CSV table of C-alpha atoms in Angstrom, one decimal:
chain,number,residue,atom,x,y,z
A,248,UNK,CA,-10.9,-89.6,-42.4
A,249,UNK,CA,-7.5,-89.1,-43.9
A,250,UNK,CA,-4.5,-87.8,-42.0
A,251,UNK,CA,-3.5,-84.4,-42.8
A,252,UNK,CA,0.1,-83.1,-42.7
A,253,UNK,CA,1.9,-82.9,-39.6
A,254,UNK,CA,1.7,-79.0,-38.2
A,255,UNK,CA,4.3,-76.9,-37.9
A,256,UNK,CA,5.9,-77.0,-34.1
A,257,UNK,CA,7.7,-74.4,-31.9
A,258,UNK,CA,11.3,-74.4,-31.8
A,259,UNK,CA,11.6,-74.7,-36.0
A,260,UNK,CA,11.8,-71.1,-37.2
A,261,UNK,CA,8.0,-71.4,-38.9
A,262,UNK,CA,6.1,-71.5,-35.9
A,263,UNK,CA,4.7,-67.6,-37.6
A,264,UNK,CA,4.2,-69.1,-40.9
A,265,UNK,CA,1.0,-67.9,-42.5
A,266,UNK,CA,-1.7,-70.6,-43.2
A,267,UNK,CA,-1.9,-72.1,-46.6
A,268,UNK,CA,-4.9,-69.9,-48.4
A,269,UNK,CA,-7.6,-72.3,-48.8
A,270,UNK,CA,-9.9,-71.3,-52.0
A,271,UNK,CA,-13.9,-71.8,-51.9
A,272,UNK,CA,-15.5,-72.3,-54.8
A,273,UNK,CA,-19.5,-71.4,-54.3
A,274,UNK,CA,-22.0,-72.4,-56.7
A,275,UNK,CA,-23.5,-69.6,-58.5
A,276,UNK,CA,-27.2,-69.0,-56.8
A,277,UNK,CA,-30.2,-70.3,-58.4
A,278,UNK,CA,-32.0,-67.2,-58.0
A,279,UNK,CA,-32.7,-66.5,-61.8
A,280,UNK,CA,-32.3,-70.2,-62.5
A,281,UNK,CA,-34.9,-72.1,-60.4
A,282,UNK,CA,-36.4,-75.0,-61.6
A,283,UNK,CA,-39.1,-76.4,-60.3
A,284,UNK,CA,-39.6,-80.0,-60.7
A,285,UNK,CA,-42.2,-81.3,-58.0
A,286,UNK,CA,-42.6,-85.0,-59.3
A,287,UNK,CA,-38.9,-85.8,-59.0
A,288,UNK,CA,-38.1,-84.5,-55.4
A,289,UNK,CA,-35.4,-87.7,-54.8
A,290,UNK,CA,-33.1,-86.1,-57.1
A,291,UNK,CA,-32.4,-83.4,-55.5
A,292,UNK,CA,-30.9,-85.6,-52.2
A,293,UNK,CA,-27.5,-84.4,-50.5
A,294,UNK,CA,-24.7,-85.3,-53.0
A,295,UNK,CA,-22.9,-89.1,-51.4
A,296,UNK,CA,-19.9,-88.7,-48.6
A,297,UNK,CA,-15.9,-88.6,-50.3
A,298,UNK,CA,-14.4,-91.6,-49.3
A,299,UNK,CA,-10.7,-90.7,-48.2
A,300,UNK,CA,-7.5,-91.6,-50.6
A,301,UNK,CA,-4.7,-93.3,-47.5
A,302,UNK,CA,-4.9,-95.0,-44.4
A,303,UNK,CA,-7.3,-94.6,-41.8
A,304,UNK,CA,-6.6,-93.8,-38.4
A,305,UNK,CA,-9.6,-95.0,-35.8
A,306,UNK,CA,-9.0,-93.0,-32.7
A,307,UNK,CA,-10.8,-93.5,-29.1
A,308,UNK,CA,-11.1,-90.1,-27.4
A,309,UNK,CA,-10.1,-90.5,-23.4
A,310,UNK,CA,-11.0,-88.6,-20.9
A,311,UNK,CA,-7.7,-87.3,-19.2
A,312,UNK,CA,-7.2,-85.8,-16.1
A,313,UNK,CA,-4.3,-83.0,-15.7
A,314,UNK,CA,-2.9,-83.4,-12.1
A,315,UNK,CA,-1.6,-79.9,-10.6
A,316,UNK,CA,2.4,-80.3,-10.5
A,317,UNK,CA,3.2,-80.1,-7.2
A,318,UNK,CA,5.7,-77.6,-5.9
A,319,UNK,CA,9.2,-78.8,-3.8
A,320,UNK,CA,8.8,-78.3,-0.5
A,321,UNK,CA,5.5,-76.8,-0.5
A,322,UNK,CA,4.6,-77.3,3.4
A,323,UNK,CA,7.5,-75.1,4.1
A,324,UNK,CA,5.2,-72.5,3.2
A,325,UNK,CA,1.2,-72.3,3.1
A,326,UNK,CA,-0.6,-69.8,1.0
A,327,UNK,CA,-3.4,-68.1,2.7
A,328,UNK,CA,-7.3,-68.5,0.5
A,329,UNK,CA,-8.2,-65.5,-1.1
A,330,UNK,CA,-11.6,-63.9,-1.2
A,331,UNK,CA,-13.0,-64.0,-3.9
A,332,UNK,CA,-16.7,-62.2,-4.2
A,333,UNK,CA,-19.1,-63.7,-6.3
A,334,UNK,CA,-20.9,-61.9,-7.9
A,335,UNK,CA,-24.4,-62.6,-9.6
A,336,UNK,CA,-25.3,-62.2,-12.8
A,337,UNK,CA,-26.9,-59.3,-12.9
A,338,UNK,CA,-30.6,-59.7,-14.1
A,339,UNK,CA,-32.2,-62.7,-16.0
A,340,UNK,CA,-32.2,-62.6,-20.1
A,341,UNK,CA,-35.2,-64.9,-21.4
A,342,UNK,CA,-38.2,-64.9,-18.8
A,343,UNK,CA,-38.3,-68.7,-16.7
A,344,UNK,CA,-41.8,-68.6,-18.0
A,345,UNK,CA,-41.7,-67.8,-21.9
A,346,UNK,CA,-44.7,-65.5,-23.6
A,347,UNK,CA,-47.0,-67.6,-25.4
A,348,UNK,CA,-46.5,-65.8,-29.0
A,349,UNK,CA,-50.2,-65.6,-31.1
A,350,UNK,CA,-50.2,-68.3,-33.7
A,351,UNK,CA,-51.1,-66.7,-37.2
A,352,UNK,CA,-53.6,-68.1,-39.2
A,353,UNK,CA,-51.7,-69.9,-42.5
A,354,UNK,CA,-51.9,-68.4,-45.7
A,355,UNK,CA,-53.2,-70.6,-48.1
A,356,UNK,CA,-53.2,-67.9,-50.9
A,357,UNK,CA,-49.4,-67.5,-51.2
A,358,UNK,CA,-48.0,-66.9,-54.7
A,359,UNK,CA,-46.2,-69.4,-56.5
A,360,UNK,CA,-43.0,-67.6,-57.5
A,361,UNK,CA,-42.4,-66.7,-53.5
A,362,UNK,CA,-42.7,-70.2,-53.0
A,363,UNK,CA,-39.8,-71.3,-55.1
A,364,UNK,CA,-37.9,-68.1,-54.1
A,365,UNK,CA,-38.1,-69.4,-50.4
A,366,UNK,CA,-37.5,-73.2,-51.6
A,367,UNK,CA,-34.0,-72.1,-53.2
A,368,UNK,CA,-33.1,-69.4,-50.3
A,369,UNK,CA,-33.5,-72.8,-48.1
A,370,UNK,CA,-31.4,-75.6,-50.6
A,371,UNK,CA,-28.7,-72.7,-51.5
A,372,UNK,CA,-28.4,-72.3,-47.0
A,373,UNK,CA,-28.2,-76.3,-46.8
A,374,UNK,CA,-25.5,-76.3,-49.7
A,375,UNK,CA,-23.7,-73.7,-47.7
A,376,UNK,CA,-24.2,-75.6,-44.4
A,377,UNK,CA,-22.9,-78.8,-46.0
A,378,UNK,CA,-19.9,-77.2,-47.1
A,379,UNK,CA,-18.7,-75.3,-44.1
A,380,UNK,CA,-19.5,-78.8,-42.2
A,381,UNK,CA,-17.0,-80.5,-44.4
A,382,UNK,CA,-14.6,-77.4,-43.7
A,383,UNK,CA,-15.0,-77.8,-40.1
A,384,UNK,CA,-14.7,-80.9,-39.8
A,385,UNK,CA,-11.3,-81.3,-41.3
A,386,UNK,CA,-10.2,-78.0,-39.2
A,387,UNK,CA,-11.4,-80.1,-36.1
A,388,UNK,CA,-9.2,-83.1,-37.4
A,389,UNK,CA,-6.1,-81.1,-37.5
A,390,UNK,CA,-7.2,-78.9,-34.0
A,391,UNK,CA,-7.0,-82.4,-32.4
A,392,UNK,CA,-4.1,-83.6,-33.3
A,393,UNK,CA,-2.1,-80.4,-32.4
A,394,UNK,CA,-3.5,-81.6,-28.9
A,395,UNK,CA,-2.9,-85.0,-28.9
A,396,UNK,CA,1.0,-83.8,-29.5
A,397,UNK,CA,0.8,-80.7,-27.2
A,398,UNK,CA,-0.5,-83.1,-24.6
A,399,UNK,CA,2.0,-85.9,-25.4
A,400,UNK,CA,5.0,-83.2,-24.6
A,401,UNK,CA,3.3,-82.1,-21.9
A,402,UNK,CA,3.4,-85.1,-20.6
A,403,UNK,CA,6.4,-86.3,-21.1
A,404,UNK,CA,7.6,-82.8,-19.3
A,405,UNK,CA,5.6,-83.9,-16.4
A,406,UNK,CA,7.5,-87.2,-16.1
A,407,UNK,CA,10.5,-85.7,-16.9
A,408,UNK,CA,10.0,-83.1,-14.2
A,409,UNK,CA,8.6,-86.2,-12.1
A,410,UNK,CA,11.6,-88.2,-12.2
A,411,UNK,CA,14.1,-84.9,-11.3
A,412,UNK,CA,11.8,-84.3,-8.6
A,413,UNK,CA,12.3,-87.6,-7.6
A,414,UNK,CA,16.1,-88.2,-7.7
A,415,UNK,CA,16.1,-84.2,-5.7
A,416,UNK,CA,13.9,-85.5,-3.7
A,417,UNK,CA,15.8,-88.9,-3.0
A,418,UNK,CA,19.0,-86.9,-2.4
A,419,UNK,CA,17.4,-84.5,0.0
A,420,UNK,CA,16.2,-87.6,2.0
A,421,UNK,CA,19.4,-88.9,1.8
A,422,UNK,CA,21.0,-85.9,3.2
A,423,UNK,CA,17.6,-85.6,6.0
A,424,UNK,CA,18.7,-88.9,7.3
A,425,UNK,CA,22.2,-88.0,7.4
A,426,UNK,CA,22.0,-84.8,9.1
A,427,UNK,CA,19.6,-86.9,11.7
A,428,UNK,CA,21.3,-89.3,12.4
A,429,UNK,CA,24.3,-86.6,13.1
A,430,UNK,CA,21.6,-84.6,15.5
A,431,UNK,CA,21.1,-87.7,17.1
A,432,UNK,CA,24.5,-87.9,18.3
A,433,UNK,CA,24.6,-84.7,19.2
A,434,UNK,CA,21.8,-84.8,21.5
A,435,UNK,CA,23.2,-88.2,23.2
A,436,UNK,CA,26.2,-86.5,23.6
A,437,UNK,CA,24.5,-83.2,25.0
A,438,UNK,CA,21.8,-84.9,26.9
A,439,UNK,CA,25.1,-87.1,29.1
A,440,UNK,CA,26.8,-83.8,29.1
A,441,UNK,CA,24.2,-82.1,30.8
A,442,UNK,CA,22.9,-85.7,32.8
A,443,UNK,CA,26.7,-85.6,34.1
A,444,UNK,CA,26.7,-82.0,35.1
A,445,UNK,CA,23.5,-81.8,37.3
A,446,UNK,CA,24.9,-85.3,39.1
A,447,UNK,CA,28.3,-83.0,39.3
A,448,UNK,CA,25.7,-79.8,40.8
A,449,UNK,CA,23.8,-82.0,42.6
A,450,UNK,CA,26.3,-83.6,44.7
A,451,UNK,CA,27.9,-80.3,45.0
A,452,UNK,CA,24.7,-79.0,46.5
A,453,UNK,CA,24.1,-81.9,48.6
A,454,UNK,CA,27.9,-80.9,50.3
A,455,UNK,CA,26.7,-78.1,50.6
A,456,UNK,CA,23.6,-78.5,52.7
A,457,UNK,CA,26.1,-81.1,54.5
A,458,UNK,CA,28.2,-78.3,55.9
A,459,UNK,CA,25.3,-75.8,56.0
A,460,UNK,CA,23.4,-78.6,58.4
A,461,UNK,CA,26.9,-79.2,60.3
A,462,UNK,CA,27.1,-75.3,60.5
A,463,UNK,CA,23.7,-74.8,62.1
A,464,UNK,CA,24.0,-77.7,64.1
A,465,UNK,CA,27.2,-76.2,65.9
A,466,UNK,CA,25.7,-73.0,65.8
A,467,UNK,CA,22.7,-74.1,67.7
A,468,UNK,CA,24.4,-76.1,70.0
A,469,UNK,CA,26.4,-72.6,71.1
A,470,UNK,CA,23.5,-70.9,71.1
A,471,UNK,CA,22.1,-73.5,73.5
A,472,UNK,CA,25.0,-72.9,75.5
A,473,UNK,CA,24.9,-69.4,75.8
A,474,UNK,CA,20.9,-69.6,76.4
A,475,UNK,CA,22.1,-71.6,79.7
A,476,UNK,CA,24.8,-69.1,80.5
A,477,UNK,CA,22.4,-66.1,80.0
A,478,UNK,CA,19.8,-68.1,82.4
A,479,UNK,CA,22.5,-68.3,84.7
A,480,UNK,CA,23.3,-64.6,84.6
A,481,UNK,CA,19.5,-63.8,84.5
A,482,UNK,CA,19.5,-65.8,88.3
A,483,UNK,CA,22.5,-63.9,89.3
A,484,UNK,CA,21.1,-60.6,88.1
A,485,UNK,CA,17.6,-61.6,89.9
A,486,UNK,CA,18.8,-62.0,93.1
A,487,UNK,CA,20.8,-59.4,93.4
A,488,UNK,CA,18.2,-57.0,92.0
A,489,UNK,CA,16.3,-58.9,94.7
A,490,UNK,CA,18.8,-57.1,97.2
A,491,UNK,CA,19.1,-54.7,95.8
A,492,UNK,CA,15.4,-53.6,95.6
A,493,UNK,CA,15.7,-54.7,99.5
A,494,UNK,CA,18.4,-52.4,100.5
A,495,UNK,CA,16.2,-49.7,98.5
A,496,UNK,CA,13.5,-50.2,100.6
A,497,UNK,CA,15.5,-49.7,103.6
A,498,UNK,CA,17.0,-46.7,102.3
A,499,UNK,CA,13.7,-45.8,100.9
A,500,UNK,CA,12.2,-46.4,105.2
A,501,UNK,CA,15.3,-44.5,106.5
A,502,UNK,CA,14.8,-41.6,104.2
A,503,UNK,CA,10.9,-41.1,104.7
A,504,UNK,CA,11.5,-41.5,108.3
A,505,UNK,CA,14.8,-38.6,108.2
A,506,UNK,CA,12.7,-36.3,106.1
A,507,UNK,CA,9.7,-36.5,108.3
A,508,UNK,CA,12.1,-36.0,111.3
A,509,UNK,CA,13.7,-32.9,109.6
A,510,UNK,CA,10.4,-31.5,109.4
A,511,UNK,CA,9.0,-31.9,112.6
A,512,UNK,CA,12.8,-30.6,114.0
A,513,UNK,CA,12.2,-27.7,111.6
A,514,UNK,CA,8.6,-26.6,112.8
A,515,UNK,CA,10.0,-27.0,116.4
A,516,UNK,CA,12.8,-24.3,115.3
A,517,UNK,CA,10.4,-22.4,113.7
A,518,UNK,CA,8.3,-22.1,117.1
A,519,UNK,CA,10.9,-21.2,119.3
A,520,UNK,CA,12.1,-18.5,116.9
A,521,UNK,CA,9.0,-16.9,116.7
A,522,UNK,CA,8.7,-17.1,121.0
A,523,UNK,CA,12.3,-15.9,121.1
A,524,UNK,CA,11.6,-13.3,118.8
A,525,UNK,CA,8.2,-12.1,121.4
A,526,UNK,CA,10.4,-12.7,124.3
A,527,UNK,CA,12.9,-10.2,122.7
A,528,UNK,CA,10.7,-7.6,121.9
A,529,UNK,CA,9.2,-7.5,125.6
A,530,UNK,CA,12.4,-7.8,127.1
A,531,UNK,CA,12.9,-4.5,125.3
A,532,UNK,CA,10.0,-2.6,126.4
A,533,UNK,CA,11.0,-3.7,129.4
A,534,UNK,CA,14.7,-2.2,129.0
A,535,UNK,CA,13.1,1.0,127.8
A,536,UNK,CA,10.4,1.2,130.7
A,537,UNK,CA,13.4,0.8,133.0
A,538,UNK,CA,15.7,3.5,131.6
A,539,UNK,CA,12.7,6.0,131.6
A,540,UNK,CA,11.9,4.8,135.6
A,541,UNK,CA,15.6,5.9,136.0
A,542,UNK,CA,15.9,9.0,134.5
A,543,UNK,CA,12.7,10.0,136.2
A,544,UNK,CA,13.4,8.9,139.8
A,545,UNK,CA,17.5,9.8,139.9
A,546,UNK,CA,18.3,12.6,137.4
A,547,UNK,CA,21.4,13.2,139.8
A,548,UNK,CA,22.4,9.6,139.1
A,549,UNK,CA,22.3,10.0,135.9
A,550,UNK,CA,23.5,13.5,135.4
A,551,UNK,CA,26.6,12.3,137.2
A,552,UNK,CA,27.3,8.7,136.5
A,553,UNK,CA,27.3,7.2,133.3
A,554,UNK,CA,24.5,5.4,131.4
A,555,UNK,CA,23.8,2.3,131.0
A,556,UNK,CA,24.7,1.1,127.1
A,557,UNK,CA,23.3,-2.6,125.6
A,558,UNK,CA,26.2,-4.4,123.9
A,559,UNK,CA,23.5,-5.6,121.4
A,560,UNK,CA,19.6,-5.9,121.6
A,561,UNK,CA,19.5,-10.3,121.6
A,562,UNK,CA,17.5,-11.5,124.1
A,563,UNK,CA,20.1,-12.7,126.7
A,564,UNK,CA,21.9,-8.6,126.3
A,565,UNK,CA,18.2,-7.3,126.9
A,566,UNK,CA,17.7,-9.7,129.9
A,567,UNK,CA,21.1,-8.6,131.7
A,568,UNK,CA,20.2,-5.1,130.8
A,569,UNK,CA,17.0,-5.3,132.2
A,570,UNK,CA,18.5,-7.1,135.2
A,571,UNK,CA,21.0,-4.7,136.1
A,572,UNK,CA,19.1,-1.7,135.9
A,573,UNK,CA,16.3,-3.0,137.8
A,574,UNK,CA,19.0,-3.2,140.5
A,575,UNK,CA,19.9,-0.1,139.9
A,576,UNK,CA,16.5,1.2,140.7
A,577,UNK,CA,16.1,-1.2,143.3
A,578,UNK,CA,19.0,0.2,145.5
A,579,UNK,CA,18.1,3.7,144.4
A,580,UNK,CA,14.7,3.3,145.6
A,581,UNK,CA,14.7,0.7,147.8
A,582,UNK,CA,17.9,1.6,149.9
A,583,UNK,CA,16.0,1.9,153.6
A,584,UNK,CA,13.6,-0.8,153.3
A,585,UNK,CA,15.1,-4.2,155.8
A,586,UNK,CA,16.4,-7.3,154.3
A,587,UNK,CA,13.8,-9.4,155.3
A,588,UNK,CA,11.0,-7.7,152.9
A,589,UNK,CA,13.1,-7.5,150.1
A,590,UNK,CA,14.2,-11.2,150.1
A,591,UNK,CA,10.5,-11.7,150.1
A,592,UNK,CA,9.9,-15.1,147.4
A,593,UNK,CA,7.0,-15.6,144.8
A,594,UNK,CA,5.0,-18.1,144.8
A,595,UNK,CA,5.4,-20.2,141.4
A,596,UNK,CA,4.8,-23.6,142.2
A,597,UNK,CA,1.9,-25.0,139.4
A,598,UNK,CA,2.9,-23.1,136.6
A,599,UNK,CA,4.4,-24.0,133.3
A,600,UNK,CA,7.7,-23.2,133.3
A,601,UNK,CA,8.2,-24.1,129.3
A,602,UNK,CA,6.6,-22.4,126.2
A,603,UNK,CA,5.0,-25.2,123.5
A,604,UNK,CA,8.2,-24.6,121.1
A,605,UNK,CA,10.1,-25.6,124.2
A,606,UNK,CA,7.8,-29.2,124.8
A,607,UNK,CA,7.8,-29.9,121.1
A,608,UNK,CA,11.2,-30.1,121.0
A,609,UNK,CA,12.4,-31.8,124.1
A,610,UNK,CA,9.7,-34.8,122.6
A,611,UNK,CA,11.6,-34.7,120.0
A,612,UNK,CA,14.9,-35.1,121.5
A,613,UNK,CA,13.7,-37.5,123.9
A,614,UNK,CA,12.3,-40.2,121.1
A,615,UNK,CA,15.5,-40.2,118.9
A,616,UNK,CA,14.7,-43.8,117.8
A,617,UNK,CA,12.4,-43.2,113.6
A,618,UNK,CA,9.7,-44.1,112.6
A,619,UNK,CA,10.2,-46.9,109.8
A,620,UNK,CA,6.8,-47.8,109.0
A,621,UNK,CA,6.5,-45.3,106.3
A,622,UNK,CA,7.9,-46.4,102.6
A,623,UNK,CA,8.7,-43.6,100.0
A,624,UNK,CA,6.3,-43.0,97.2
A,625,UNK,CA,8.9,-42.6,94.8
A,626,UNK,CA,10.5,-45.7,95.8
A,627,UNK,CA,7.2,-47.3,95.2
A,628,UNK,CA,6.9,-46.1,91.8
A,629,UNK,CA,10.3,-46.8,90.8
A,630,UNK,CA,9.9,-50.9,92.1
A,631,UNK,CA,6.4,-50.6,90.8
A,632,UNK,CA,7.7,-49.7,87.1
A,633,UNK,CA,10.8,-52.4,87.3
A,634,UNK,CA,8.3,-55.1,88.1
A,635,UNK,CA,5.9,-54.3,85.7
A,636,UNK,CA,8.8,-54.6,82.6
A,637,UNK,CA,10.4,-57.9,83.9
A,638,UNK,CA,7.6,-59.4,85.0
A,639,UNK,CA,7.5,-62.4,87.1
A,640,UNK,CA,11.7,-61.9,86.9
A,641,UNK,CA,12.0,-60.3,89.7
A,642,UNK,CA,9.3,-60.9,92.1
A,643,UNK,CA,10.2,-63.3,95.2
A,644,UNK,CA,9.7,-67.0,94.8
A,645,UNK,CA,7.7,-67.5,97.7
A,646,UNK,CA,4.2,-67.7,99.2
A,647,UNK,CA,3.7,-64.1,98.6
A,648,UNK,CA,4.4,-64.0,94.4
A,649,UNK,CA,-0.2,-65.7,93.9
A,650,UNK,CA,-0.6,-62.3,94.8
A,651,UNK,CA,-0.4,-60.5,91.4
A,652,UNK,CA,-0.2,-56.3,91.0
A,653,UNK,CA,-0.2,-53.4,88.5
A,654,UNK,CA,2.5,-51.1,87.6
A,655,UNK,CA,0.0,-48.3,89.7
A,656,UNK,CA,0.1,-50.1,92.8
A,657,UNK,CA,2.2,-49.2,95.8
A,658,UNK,CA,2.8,-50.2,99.2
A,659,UNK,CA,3.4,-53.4,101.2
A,660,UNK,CA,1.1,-56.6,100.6
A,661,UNK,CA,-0.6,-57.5,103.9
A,662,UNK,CA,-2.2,-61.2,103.9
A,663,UNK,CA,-5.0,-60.7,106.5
C-alpha cells in the first residue's frame, strides 16, 4: 500500500477545505459491442493488482481500550442511575422460519443474444465492483490514519490531563495531611481542655455533695433533737391531758349530780305551789262563807261597826282573815255558852300533818350529800372523740389500757 499525504488538521485555517475532485473514468459499456469468444474464457481474467511506487508501511491493528477519564473528586458527589425503558423492537422483519420459495423449472430454450446480454450486464457490474473496491480501499487507508493521529492526541491529552491531575492531586494530599495533622492538635488540645474541665466540675461537685452531706447530717441531727424534745413535750402534754380529762370527769360527776338535784328541788317547788295555790283558794271560800255567816247572823254588827277588809288575798292574809272572823262569829254567837265546852280539843293524833310537796322536800333537804355515780353524756362523748384522734396517746398506762374501745362508746370500764 503506499502512504497517502498527510490530512489536513484542526487548528491550520484549512480544516473546511473542500476535497480534491477525484475523476472516474468508466469504460464505455459493451452493450452494442459484445463479443463472444467461448473457447478463450482465461483471457478475460481480472486485470493483475498495481504494485505501489514508495515505501511500504506494514501496520498491526490493536485492539485499544478507551478508559473513562475520571472526574476530581468524584465521591464528593454521586449521581443517581437513570431509568431508562427499553423498549422492544416493535415486530419481527424476516419470519424465524423462512417460506420455502417454488423452484422453477430451468429453461433450456433461452435465446442466445439474452445470454450474452446477461454475460456483459454481469462483467460490466464486476468491472464496476473492482473499481469502487480499489476506491474504497484507499479511502479506508486514509480514514485510518486520521484515527491513528486523532487517537495519538487523544492520548497524549489523557496523559497530559493524567499528569495535572496527578501533581493537583499530589498538592491536595499535601495540603489533606497538613490540615490533619493541624486538626490533630486541635483535638489534643480540646480533648485536655475539656478532660481538665470535668476534673475542674467534678471535684466541684464532689464539694458540693461534701457540704450537702455535712448539711443534712447537721440537719438530721437537730431534727433528732427536736424529735426527743417534742417526745418530751408529747409526755408533758399526756399527763396533763390525763388530769385534765380527770378533773373533767369530776366536774362532769358534780354537774350530772347538781342538775339532777335542781330538778328534783324544782318538781318539789312545783308541788307545793300547786298545794299552796289549792290551799289558797279554799282559804278563800272559806273567807267568803264567813263574811256571808256574818252579815246574816249580826246585821247590827255590821251596820254599825266596820268591816272586815283583807290586806291581800295570799294564803297567810286569807288564814288571819278567816281566823279573825271566825272569832268574830264565835263571840257573836257563842257569847253564853261556859268555858269549859268551848275549850273543848280535837282529836288529831294519827293523821298526816304534811302534804307530799311537803315530804318531798324535807327528803330532799335531809340528804344534802349527791349522787356521784352518774357521768355526763356529753363528757363521754367529748373524752370518747379525743381518744379516738390520739389514739393510744392518751389512754392510762396501766392494767386497764388491754381493754380497747370505739369513738361510740361511753361509760366507765368495769372488769368483773
Amino acid at each position: 500500500q503506499s502512504m497517502t499525504a498527510p490530512a489536513r488538521t484542526q487548528g491550520d485555517g484549512m480544516e473546511t477545505a473542500p476535497p480534491p475532485k477525484i475523476e472516474y473514468k468508466r469504460s464505455p459499456p459493451l452493450r452494442d459491442t459484445l463479443i463472444y469468444h467461448p473457447t478463450n474464457l482465461k483471457q478475460s481474467s481480472y486485470p493483475p493488482p498495481v504494485t505501489p511506487t514508495g515505501t511500504i508501511v506494514n501496520l498491526v491493528p490493536k485492539n485499544v481500550t478507551r478508559n473513562k477519564k475520571e472526574k476530581l473528586l468524584h465521591t464528593l458527589k454521586s449521581k443517581e442511575p437513570k431509568f431508562v425503558p427499553y423498549e422492544p423492537y416493535k415486530a419481527a422483519v424476516n419470519p424465524i422460519i423462512p417460506v420455502q420459495k417454488k423452484k422453477k423449472g430451468t429453461r433450456n430454450n433461452l435465446d442466445i443474444n439474452e445470454m450474452v446480454a446477461q454475460v456483459s450486464i454481469h462483467k460490466s457490474m464486476e468491472m464496476e465492483k473492482n473499481e469502487a473496491k480499489y476506491e474504497k480501499e484507499e479511502t479506508k487507508e486514509e480514514i485510518e490514519l486520521k484515527e491513528w493521529e486523532i487517537e495519538k492526541k487523544a492520548l497524549e491529552a489523557e496523559v497530559k490531563n493524567l499528569k495535572d491531575e496527578n501533581v493537583q492531586l499530589e498538592n491536595q494530599l499535601k495540603f489533606q495531611a497538613q490540615v490533619n495533622g493541624e486538626l490533630k492538635n486541635l483535638l489534643v488540645a480540646a480533648v485536655g481542655e475539656d478532660l481538665e474541665t470535668r476534673v475542674h466540675l467534678l471535684t466541684e461537685d464532689k464539694l458540693q455533695l461534701a457540704r450537702a452531706l455535712l448539711n443534712s447530717a447537721q440537719h438530721l441531727s437537730t431534727h433528732q433533737e427536736q424529735t426527743e424534745w417534742l417526745a418530751g413535750q408529747c409526755e408533758v402534754w399526756r399527763s396533763k391531758f390525763l388530769a385534765s380529762s380527770l378533773m373533767v370527769e369530776e366536774l362532769a360527776r358534780w354537774k350530772a349530780a347538781l342538775c339532777q338535784r335542781t330538778t328534783d328541788l324544782q318538781e318539789s317547788i312545783k308541788r307545793l305551789l300547786e298545794e299552796r295555790t289549792k290551799i289558797r283558794e279554799t282559804s278563800l271560800r272559806t273567807y267568803k262563807t264567813l263574811c256571808l255567816l256574818r252579815e246574816n247572823f249580826d246585821p247590827v254588827g255590821t251596820m254599825t261597826s266596820k268591816k272586815h277588809e283583807l290586806p291581800s288575798t295570799n294564803i297567810s292574809d286569807l288564814a288571819d282573815g278567816c281566823c279573825q272572823v271566825a272569832e268574830i262569829l264565835r263571840v257573836q254567837l257563842l257569847s253564853g255558852m261556859d268555858d269549859a265546852r268551848m275549850k273543848k280539843e280535837i282529836n288529831i293524833t294519827g293523821l298526816e300533818m304534811k302534804t307530799n310537796g311537803e315530804k318531798k322536800a324535807e327528803e330532799l333537804l335531809m340528804n344534802p350529800n349527791l349522787l356521784m355515780s352518774r357521768q355526763d353524756a356529753a363528757c363521754s362523748a367529748v373524752m370518747g372523740a379525743a381518744v379516738a384522734v390520739g389514739g393510744q396517746m392518751f389512754l392510762p398506762r396501766g392494767p386497764e389500757t388491754s381493754m380497747s374501745c370505739c369513738s361510740h362508746c361511753s361509760g366507765e370500764i368495769k372488769q368483773v
